[in-house]
XYZ file of C-alpha atoms in Angstrom:
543
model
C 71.147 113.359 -104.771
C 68.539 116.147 -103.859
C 65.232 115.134 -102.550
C 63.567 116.559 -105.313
C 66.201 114.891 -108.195
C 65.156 111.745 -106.310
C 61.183 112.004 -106.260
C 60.944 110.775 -110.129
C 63.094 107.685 -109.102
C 60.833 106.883 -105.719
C 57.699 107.644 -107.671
C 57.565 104.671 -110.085
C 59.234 102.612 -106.782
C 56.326 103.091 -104.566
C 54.107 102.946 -107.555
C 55.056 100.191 -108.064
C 55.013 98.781 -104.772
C 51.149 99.662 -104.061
C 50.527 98.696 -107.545
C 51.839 94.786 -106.227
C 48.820 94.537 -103.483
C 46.369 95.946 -105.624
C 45.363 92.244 -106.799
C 43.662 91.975 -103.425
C 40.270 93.208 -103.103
C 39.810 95.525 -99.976
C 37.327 95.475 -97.056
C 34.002 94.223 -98.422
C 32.124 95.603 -94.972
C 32.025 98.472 -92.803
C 34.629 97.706 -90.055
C 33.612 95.111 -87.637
C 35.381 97.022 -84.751
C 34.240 96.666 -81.186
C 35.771 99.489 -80.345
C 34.344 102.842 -80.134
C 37.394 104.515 -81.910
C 36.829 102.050 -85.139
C 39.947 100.553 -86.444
C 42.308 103.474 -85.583
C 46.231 102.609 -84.899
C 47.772 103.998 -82.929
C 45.009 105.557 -81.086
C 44.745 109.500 -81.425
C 45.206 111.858 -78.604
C 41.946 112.960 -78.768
C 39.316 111.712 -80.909
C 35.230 112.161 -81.620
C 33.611 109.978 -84.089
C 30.029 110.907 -84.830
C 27.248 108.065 -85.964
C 26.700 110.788 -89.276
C 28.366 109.358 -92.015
C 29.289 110.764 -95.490
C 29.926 109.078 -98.110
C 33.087 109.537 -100.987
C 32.546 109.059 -104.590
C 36.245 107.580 -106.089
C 35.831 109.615 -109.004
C 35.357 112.822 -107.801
C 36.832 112.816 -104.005
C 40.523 114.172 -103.829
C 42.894 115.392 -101.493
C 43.975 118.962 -102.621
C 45.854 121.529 -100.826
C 43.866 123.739 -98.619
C 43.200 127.739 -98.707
C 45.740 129.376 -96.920
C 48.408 126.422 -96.609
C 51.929 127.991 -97.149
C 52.372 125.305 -99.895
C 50.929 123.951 -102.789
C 51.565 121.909 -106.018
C 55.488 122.479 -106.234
C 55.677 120.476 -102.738
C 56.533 116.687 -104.123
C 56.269 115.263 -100.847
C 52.967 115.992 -100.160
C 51.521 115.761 -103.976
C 53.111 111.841 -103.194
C 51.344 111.571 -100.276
C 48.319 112.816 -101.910
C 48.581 110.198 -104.497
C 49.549 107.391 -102.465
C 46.796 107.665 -99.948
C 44.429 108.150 -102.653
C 45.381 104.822 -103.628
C 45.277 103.121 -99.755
C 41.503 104.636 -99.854
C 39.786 103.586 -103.082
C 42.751 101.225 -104.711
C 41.609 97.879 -103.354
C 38.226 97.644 -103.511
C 36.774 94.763 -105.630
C 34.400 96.789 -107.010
C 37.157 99.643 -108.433
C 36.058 98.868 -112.405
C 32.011 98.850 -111.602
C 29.937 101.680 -112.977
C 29.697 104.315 -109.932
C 26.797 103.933 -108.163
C 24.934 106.775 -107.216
C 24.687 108.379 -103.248
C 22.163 107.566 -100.779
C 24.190 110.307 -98.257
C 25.590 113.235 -98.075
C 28.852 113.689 -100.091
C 32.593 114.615 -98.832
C 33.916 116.273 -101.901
C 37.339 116.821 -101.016
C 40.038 116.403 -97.791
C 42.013 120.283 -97.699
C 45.177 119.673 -96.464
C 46.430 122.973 -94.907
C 50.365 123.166 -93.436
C 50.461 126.611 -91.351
C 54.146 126.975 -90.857
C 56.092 129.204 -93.323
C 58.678 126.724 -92.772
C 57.535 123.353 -93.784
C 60.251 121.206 -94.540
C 58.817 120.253 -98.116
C 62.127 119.576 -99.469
C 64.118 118.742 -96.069
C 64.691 115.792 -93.831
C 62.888 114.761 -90.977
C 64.748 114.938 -87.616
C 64.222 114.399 -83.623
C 62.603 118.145 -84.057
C 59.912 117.521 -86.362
C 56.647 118.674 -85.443
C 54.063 115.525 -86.307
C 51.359 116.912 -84.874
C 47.798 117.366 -86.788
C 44.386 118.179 -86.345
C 41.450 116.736 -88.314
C 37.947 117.579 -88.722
C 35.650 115.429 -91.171
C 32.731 117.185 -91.928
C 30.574 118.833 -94.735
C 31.166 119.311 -97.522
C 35.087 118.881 -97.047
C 37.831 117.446 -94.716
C 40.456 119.595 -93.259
C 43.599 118.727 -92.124
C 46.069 120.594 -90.514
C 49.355 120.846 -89.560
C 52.453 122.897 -88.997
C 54.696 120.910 -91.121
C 54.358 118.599 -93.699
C 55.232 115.660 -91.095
C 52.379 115.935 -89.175
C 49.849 116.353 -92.555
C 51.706 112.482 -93.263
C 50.322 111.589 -89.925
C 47.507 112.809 -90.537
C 46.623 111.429 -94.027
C 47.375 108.217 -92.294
C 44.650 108.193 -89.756
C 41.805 110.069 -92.106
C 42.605 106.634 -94.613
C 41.988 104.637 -91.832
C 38.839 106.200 -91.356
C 37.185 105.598 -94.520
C 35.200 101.950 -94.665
C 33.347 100.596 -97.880
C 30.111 98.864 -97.728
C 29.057 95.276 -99.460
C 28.355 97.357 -102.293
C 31.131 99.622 -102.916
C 30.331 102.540 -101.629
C 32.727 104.422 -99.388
C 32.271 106.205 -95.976
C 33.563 107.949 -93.501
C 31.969 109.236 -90.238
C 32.174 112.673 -89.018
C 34.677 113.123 -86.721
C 37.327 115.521 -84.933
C 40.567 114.103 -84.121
C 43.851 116.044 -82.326
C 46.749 114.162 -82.200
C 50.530 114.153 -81.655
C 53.208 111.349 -80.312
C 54.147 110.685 -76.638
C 57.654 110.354 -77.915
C 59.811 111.788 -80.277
C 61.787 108.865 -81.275
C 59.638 105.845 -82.447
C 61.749 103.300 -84.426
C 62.493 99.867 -86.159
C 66.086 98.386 -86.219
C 66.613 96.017 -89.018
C 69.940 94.082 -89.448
C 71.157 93.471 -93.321
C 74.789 92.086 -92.519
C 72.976 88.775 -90.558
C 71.225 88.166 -93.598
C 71.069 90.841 -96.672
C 67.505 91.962 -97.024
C 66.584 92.843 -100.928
C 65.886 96.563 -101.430
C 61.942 95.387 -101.642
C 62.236 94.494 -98.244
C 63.357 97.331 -96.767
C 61.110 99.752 -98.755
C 57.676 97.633 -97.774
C 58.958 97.691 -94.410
C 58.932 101.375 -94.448
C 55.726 101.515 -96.152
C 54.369 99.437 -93.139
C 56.437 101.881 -90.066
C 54.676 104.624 -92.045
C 50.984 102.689 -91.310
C 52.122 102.454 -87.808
C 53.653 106.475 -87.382
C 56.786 104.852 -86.480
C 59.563 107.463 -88.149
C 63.077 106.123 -87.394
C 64.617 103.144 -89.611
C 67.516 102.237 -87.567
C 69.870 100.372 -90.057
C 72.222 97.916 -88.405
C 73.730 97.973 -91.898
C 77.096 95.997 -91.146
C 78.471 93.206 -88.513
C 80.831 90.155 -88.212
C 79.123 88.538 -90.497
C 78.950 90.728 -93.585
C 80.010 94.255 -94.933
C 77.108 95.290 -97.572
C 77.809 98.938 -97.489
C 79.738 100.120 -100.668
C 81.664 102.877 -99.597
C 83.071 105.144 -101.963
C 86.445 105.368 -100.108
C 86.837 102.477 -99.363
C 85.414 100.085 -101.631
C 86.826 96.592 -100.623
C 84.787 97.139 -97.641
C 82.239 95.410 -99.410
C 84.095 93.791 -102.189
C 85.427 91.277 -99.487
C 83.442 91.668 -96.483
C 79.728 91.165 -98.429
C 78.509 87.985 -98.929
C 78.851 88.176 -102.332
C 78.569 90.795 -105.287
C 75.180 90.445 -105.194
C 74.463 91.300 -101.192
C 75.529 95.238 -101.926
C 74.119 97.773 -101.242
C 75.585 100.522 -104.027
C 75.560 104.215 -103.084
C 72.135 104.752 -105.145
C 70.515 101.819 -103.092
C 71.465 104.023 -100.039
C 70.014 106.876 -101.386
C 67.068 105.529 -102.614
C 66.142 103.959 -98.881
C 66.961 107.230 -97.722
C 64.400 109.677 -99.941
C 61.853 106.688 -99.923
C 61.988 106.961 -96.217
C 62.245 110.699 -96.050
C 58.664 110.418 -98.094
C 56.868 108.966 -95.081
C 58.388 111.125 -92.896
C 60.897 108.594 -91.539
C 64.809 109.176 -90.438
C 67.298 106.959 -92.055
C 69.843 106.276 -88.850
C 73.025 103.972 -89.755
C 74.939 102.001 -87.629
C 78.318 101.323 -88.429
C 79.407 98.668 -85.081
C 82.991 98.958 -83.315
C 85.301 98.192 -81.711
C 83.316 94.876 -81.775
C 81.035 93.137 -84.260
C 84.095 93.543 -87.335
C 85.111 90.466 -88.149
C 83.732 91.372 -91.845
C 85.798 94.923 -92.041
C 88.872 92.862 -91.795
C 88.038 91.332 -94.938
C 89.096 94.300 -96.464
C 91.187 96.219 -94.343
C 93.127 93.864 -91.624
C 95.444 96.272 -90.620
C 92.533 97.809 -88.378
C 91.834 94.972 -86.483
C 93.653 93.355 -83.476
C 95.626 90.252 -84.512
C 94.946 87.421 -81.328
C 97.743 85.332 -80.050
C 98.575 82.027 -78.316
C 101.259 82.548 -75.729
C 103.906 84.472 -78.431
C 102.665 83.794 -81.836
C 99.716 84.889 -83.140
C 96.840 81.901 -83.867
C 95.649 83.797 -87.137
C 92.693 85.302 -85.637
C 91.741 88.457 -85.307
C 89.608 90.495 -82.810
C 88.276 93.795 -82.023
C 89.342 97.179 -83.783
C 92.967 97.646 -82.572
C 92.796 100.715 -80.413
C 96.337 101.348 -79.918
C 97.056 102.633 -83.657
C 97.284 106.033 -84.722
C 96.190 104.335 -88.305
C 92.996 103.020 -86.538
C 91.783 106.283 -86.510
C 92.875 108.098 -89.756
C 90.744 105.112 -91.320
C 87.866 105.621 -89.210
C 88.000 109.300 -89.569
C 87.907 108.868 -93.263
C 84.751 106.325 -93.149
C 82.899 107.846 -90.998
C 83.312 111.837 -92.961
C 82.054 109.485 -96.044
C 79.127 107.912 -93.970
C 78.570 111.869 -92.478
C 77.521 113.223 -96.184
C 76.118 110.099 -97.436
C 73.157 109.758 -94.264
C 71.501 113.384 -93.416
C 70.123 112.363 -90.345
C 72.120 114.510 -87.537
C 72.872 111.501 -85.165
C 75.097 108.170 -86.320
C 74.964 105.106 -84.273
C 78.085 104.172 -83.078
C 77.302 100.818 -81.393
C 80.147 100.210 -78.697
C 78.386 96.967 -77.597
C 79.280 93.369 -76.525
C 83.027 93.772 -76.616
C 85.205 91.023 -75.790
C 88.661 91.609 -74.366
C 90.068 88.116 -74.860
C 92.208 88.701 -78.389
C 92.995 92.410 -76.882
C 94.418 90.630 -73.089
C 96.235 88.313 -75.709
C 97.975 90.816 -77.970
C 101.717 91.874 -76.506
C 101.429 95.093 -77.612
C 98.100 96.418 -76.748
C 98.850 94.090 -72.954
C 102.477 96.430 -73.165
C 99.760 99.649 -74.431
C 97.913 98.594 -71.196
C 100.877 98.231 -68.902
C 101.965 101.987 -69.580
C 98.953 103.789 -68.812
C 99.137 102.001 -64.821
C 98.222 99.495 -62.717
C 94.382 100.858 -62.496
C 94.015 100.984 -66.307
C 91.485 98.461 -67.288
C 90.321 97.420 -70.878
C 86.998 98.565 -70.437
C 88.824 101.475 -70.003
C 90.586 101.076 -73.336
C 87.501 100.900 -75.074
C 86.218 103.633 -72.944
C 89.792 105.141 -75.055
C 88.475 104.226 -78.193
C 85.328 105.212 -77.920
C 86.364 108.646 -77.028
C 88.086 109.179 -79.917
C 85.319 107.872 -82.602
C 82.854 110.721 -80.467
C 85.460 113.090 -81.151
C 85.879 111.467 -85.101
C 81.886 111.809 -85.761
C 81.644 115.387 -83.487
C 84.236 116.722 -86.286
C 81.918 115.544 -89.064
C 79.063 117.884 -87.578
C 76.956 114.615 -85.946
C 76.143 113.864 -82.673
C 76.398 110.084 -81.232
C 74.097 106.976 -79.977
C 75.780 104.268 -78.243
C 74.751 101.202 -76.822
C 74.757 100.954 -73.121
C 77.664 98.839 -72.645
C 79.570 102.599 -73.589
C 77.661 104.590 -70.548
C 78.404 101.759 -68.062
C 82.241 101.347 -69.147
C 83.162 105.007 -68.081
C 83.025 106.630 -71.630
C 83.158 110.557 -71.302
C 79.760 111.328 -73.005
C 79.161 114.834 -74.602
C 76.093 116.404 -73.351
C 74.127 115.725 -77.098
C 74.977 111.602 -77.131
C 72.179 109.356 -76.525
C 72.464 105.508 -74.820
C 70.207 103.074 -75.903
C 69.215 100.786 -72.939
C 68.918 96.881 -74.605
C 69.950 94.851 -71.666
C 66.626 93.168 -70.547
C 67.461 91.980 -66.532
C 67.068 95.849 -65.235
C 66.581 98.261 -67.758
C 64.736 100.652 -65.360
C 67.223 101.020 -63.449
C 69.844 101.380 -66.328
C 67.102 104.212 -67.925
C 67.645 105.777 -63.921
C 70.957 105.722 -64.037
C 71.390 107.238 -67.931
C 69.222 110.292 -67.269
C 70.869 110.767 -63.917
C 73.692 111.813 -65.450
C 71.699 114.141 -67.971
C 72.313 111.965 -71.062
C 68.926 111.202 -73.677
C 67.954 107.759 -73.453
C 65.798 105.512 -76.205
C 64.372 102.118 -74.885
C 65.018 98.527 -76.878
C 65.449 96.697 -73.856
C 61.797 94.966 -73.887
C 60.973 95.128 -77.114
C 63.641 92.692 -78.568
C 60.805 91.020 -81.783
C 63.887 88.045 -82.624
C 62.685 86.247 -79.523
C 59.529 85.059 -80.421
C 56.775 82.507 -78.242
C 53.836 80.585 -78.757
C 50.849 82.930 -77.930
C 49.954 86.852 -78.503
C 53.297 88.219 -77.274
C 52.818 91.688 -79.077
C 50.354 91.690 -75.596
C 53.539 92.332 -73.465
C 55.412 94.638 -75.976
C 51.828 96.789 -75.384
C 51.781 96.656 -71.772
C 55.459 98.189 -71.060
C 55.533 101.311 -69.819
C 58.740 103.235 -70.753
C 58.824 105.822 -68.163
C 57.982 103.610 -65.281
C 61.531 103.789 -63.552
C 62.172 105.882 -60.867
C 63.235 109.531 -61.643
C 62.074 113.269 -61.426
C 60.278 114.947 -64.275
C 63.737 116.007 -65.984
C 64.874 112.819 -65.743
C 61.562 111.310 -67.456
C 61.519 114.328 -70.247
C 65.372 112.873 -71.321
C 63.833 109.889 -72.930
C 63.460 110.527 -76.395
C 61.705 107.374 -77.279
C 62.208 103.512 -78.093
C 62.692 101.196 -80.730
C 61.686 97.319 -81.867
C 64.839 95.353 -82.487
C 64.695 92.712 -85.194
C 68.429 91.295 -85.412
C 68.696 88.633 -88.139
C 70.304 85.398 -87.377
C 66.711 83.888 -87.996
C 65.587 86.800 -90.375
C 65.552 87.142 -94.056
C 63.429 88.871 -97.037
C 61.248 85.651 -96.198
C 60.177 86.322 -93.013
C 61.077 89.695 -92.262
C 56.985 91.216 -92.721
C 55.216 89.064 -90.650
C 57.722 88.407 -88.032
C 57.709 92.378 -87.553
C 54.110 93.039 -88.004
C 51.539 93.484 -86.468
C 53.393 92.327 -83.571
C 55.597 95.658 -83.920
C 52.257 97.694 -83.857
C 51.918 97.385 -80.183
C 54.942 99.574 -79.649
C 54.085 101.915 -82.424
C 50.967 102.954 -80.354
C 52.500 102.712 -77.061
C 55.576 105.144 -78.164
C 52.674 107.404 -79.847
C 49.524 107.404 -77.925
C 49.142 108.686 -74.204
C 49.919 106.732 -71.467
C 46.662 105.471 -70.195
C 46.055 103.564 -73.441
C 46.008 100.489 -71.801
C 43.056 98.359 -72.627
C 43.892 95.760 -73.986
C 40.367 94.684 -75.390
C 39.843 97.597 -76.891
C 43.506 97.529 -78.194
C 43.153 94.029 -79.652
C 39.585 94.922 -81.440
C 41.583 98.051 -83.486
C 44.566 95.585 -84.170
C 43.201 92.760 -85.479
C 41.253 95.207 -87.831
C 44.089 97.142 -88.705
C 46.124 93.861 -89.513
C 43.996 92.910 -92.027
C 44.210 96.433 -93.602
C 48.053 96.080 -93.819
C 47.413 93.146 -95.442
C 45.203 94.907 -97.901
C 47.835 97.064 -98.102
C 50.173 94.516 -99.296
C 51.758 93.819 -95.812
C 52.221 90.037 -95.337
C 51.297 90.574 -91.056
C 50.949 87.840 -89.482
C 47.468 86.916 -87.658
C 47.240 87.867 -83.673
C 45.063 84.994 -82.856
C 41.885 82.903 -84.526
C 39.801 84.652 -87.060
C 39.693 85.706 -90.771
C 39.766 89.256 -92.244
C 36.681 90.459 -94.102
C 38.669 91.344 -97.622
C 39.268 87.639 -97.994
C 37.903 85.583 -100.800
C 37.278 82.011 -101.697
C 39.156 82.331 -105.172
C 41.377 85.227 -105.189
């Protein structure tokens, strides 16, 4: 499905969606921020708020496209946007069916929205590439935003509805300001795992609505594991007929592609993860032929184990899958996985041990895999995609092509893994301390704020080969019922340490924004979970 056959289908969805929160009456005070920034997240590169406010009259503000902006109307990403944060600005105050009340200050008539480049990616998907950088300057009569491509004007609508506060009365302001931003890091992401437990479609969409209020814009989906196969493929569709929980834990090809253009919407990459040679338990549901059957002594115990590397058929499966999974995700990179292997049923199986034997006395079976992962790089390089793999890959020997990228998740010495990664010239992305499953009494998200991802030892080149990091939410504890709040806000605190410079580091000032911009998720329809004591100002005796 093209992105624009799909708008019409992710417009009533998100509709929808916002139209769910809108019971809940929004901010009934300016914002009680301590902070001189107000309740900005993640904090701008550079950003001047003036004490002149002006104030925005719901019926006649709008956000229009801007003189000179190399799009206009015909651009159905942005005319969302323009909806949608019309609705995040005005669509929750308790006051939305009063009689308009007439201005005591100067009026902002309209925000311009101006994209520069000729290219601007209106109708394409976001990728490692995309330029989300914006600049915005509040004054009067109008705003103006601008940015080189549409990804950076979604930034940027995010931080001017931030901006806007509305008084005990219902009126709406904003202050004057001048803001120039762009991420630290190119890759900013949340992993969430639908084969531990299947998350509803309703999940996954608010939880991209909420990486959006956070500029996060990579949705890593750990779509299938040992425990369940919820991916209907097309080629193979007992994948999922007998490795899902049930009929109902699918996810059909139009659930895929609806995740994928709602994402795409907020400027956010869809990346899939499809597991092996480990994790596969539930792909030999369907297909048992591609796993390895274990033995005791010389029969086999009716277990099975890892992919079987030793079969030519292994790979003219895989080589189908994966040229299915190539057209049905855009996104240029497919996760791979490679991680927590054991060798136990492969060391058991005669004829992979006889497989072993033959290559010589120094061939190991971290070398096998190394085997087997060197032909699935080659399987998704043929499909036109380039690879991530989890660590365990990089420190098994696997010959990596120049594009892969490792993803450092072991916690013990990750700096030193990150060293080791870029030494050899590969891209790195971070998970390592930023695992959100393992949760503690107390405000942990303080922690999660206070890493710094470049702080092993390395040259400049070295540092530049990080592309970013990611929050890991794995699900043996996780469903649609706690998914939200055990993500957010605690999440937040690496959304604005993979976007913001490096010396944001208070942590005063950081709490002051977050606990404010908590509450506006909630607004928002985010079910965040409190950092500490307090209340939020949009709450009511008798909602």
């Amino acid at each position: 499905m093209a992105p624009s056959e799909a708008f019409v289908q992710l417009l009533w969805v998100s509709t929808a969606l916002a139209a769910s929160s809108l019971r809940q009456p929004r901010n009934a005070e300016p914002p009680r921020s301590a902070s001189p920034f107000g309740p900005v997240w993640p904090l701008p590169r550079s950003i001047d708020i003036s004490p002149n406010r002006l104030q925005l009259s719901p019926k006649r503000f709008q956000i229009v496209h801007g003189p000179g902006s190399s799009v206009g109307p015909h651009c159905f990403l942005l005319q969302d946007a323009f909806r949608r944060y019309y609705e995040y600005i005005f669509g929750y105050s308790k006051w939305q069916n009063h009689d308009e009340k007439s201005l005591a200050d100067t009026e902002l008539a309209a925000l311009q929205v101006i994209i520069t480049s000729e290219e601007s990616d209106c109708d394409k998907y976001p990728d490692i590439s995309s330029d989300e950088a914006y600049q915005l300057s509040v004054g009067e009569p109008v705003a103006v935003l601008k940015a080189d491509e549409v990804w950076g004007a979604l930034r940027g609508l995010e931080t001017f509805s931030q901006l806007v506060y509305e008084d005990d009365y219902g009126s709406f302001f904003i202050n004057a300001s001048d803001i120039t931003d762009f991420p630290r890091f190119a890759h900013r992401g949340i992993l969430i795992d639908t084969s531990r437990h299947f998350l509803p479609l309703k999940s996954i969409l608010t939880n991209l609505d909420a990486m959006a209020f956070n500029k996060f814009n990579v949705l890593h989906w750990h779509i299938v594991d040992d425990q369940s196969f919820p991916y209907q493929s097309i080629t193979f569709p007992e994948l999922s007929a007998k490795g899902s929980y049930s009929y109902n834990h699918i996810y059909t090809p139009t659930d895929v592609r609806l995740v994928i253009e709602y994402a795409r919407l907020r400027g956010i990459r869809v990346l899939p993860e499809f597991d092996t040679p480990g994790h596969t338990e539930s792909w030999g549901k369907g297909h048992k032929d591609i796993l390895t059957p274990c033995y005791n002594g010389e029969r086999p115990n009716g277990f099975y184990g890892p992919v079987n590397p030793i079969l030519n058929s292994t790979y003219d499966f895989m080589a189908k899958l994966f040229k299915e999974i190539s057209t049905v995700f855009p996104d240029e990179y497919i996760h791979l996985g490679g991680d927590e292997v054991d060798f136990t049923c492969w060391r058991s199986n005669p004829d992979v041990k006889a497989f072993v034997r033959k290559q010589g006395i120094w061939y190991t079976y971290a070398k096998l895999e190394s085997h087997y992962i060197d032909k699935m790089l080659d399987i998704v390089s043929s499909v036109n995609k380039k690879s991530i793999v989890w660590q365990e890959v990089f420190d098994d020997g696997a010959e990596l092509p120049a594009d892969s990228v490792v993803e450092v998740w072991k916690g013990n010495s990750y700096e030193e893994e990150l060293r080791q990664v870029t030494k050899e010239g590969l891209s790195a992305i971070l998970a390592a301390p930023w695992y959100l499953d393992y949760i503690n009494y107390g405000q942990d998200w303080m922690k999660y704020y206070k890493v710094e991802p470049l702080s092993f030892l390395g040259c400049e080149s070295q540092k530049n080969l990080v592309l970013g990091g990611e929050a890991c939410l794995w699900g043996e504890f996780v469903d649609a019922t706690n998914l939200i709040p055990r993500l957010w806000p605690r999440a937040s605190a690496i959304g604005e340490r993979l976007w913001s410079s490096k010396n944001v580091t208070d942590l005063a000032d950081a709490y002051s924004r977050l606990v404010e911009h908590r509450c506006r998720m909630l607004r928002r329809g985010i079910m965040a979970q409190p950092l500490y004591t307090g209340f939020c100002q949009h709450e009511v005796r008798n909602p």
